Amino acid sequence: MGEHPDAAVVRRACTAFQQGDLDTLSTLVTADVVQHVPGDNMLAGHHKGRDACMQLWRTEYEETGGTLRVDIDSVMPDGRGHVISGHRCRAERGNRTMDMKTGLFFTIVGGKISDIDQCVEDIDAADAFWGK
């Protein structure tokens, strides 16, 4: 058996993100995609729409000078339009470093990502890294 189609789209999206291939990533999300980022920092909040999410992802790369690495540990579909992925996230920003586990909860609609709910291992450390 091959990989579940929902898991495959998430894996493609995560790989595109890891490679900084935002053009490919933009084709894997719906026009009204929403990403929910936890915490109290410059990235936190609900980023609504493809353009807002693209700006979020560009900001992550720009603020880390391209050092952001998000390595996939696991991709787990439920077969009903949801996928959970686990990652190791590493980055540098100024004199700060981040190295933590993160998780994303995806909703898939029509073969594309329509919602991304982000969780982090340590919200306080994420807030300190991303600041306001």
PDB file of N, CA and C in Angstrom, residues 10-22 25 61 66-72 87-90:
ATOM      1  N   VAL A  10       0.523  16.595   2.601  1.00  0.00           N
ATOM      2  CA  VAL A  10       1.215  17.237   3.730  1.00  0.00           C
ATOM      3  C   VAL A  10       2.724  17.043   3.598  1.00  0.00           C
ATOM      4  N   ARG A  11       3.152  15.856   3.230  1.00  0.00           N
ATOM      5  CA  ARG A  11       4.591  15.604   3.059  1.00  0.00           C
ATOM      6  C   ARG A  11       5.153  16.504   1.949  1.00  0.00           C
ATOM      7  N   ARG A  12       4.418  16.645   0.838  1.00  0.00           N
ATOM      8  CA  ARG A  12       4.872  17.526  -0.249  1.00  0.00           C
ATOM      9  C   ARG A  12       4.965  18.975   0.232  1.00  0.00           C
ATOM     10  N   ALA A  13       3.957  19.405   1.012  1.00  0.00           N
ATOM     11  CA  ALA A  13       3.960  20.773   1.524  1.00  0.00           C
ATOM     12  C   ALA A  13       5.126  21.004   2.495  1.00  0.00           C
ATOM     13  N   CYS A  14       5.349  20.056   3.381  1.00  0.00           N
ATOM     14  CA  CYS A  14       6.452  20.193   4.344  1.00  0.00           C
ATOM     15  C   CYS A  14       7.797  20.207   3.632  1.00  0.00           C
ATOM     16  N   THR A  15       7.941  19.378   2.612  1.00  0.00           N
ATOM     17  CA  THR A  15       9.185  19.344   1.842  1.00  0.00           C
ATOM     18  C   THR A  15       9.385  20.662   1.105  1.00  0.00           C
ATOM     19  N   ALA A  16       8.330  21.186   0.491  1.00  0.00           N
ATOM     20  CA  ALA A  16       8.428  22.470  -0.203  1.00  0.00           C
ATOM     21  C   ALA A  16       8.813  23.577   0.780  1.00  0.00           C
ATOM     22  N   PHE A  17       8.197  23.571   1.971  1.00  0.00           N
ATOM     23  CA  PHE A  17       8.522  24.575   2.984  1.00  0.00           C
ATOM     24  C   PHE A  17       9.988  24.456   3.385  1.00  0.00           C
ATOM     25  N   GLN A  18      10.429  23.225   3.644  1.00  0.00           N
ATOM     26  CA  GLN A  18      11.814  22.989   4.055  1.00  0.00           C
ATOM     27  C   GLN A  18      12.797  23.508   3.008  1.00  0.00           C
ATOM     28  N   GLN A  19      12.439  23.363   1.740  1.00  0.00           N
ATOM     29  CA  GLN A  19      13.320  23.792   0.648  1.00  0.00           C
ATOM     30  C   GLN A  19      13.151  25.267   0.308  1.00  0.00           C
ATOM     31  N   GLY A  20      12.227  25.946   0.997  1.00  0.00           N
ATOM     32  CA  GLY A  20      11.974  27.350   0.698  1.00  0.00           C
ATOM     33  C   GLY A  20      11.249  27.542  -0.626  1.00  0.00           C
ATOM     34  N   ASP A  21      10.589  26.494  -1.100  1.00  0.00           N
ATOM     35  CA  ASP A  21       9.879  26.519  -2.380  1.00  0.00           C
ATOM     36  C   ASP A  21       8.440  26.970  -2.152  1.00  0.00           C
ATOM     37  N   LEU A  22       8.271  28.268  -1.951  1.00  0.00           N
ATOM     38  CA  LEU A  22       6.956  28.806  -1.642  1.00  0.00           C
ATOM     39  C   LEU A  22       6.025  28.768  -2.850  1.00  0.00           C
ATOM     40  N   LEU A  25       4.540  25.381  -2.591  1.00  0.00           N
ATOM     41  CA  LEU A  25       3.706  25.369  -1.402  1.00  0.00           C
ATOM     42  C   LEU A  25       2.375  26.078  -1.653  1.00  0.00           C
ATOM     43  N   TYR A  61      11.363  32.918   7.111  1.00  0.00           N
ATOM     44  CA  TYR A  61      12.666  32.768   6.459  1.00  0.00           C
ATOM     45  C   TYR A  61      13.496  34.037   6.558  1.00  0.00           C
ATOM     46  N   GLY A  66      17.317  32.699   6.674  1.00  0.00           N
ATOM     47  CA  GLY A  66      17.378  31.437   5.940  1.00  0.00           C
ATOM     48  C   GLY A  66      17.868  30.256   6.757  1.00  0.00           C
ATOM     49  N   THR A  67      18.033  30.434   8.072  1.00  0.00           N
ATOM     50  CA  THR A  67      18.543  29.324   8.899  1.00  0.00           C
ATOM     51  C   THR A  67      17.444  28.368   9.361  1.00  0.00           C
ATOM     52  N   LEU A  68      16.186  28.726   9.123  1.00  0.00           N
ATOM     53  CA  LEU A  68      15.071  27.902   9.584  1.00  0.00           C
ATOM     54  C   LEU A  68      15.116  26.522   8.947  1.00  0.00           C
ATOM     55  N   ARG A  69      15.110  25.475   9.780  1.00  0.00           N
ATOM     56  CA  ARG A  69      15.065  24.075   9.328  1.00  0.00           C
ATOM     57  C   ARG A  69      13.910  23.403  10.050  1.00  0.00           C
ATOM     58  N   VAL A  70      13.048  22.782   9.287  1.00  0.00           N
ATOM     59  CA  VAL A  70      11.909  22.075   9.859  1.00  0.00           C
ATOM     60  C   VAL A  70      11.947  20.662   9.292  1.00  0.00           C
ATOM     61  N   ASP A  71      12.497  19.732  10.064  1.00  0.00           N
ATOM     62  CA  ASP A  71      12.671  18.352   9.611  1.00  0.00           C
ATOM     63  C   ASP A  71      11.493  17.500  10.062  1.00  0.00           C
ATOM     64  N   ILE A  72      10.895  16.790   9.118  1.00  0.00           N
ATOM     65  CA  ILE A  72       9.729  15.943   9.399  1.00  0.00           C
ATOM     66  C   ILE A  72      10.162  14.707  10.177  1.00  0.00           C
ATOM     67  N   HIS A  87       7.643  17.498  13.894  1.00  0.00           N
ATOM     68  CA  HIS A  87       8.848  18.087  13.314  1.00  0.00           C
ATOM     69  C   HIS A  87       9.875  18.404  14.390  1.00  0.00           C
ATOM     70  N   ARG A  88      11.102  18.573  13.960  1.00  0.00           N
ATOM     71  CA  ARG A  88      12.156  19.190  14.766  1.00  0.00           C
ATOM     72  C   ARG A  88      12.420  20.520  14.081  1.00  0.00           C
ATOM     73  N   CYS A  89      12.246  21.604  14.802  1.00  0.00           N
ATOM     74  CA  CYS A  89      12.393  22.950  14.255  1.00  0.00           C
ATOM     75  C   CYS A  89      13.638  23.604  14.852  1.00  0.00           C
ATOM     76  N   ARG A  90      14.512  24.067  13.971  1.00  0.00           N
ATOM     77  CA  ARG A  90      15.748  24.726  14.399  1.00  0.00           C
ATOM     78  C   ARG A  90      15.898  26.035  13.626  1.00  0.00           C
TER      79      ARG A  90
END
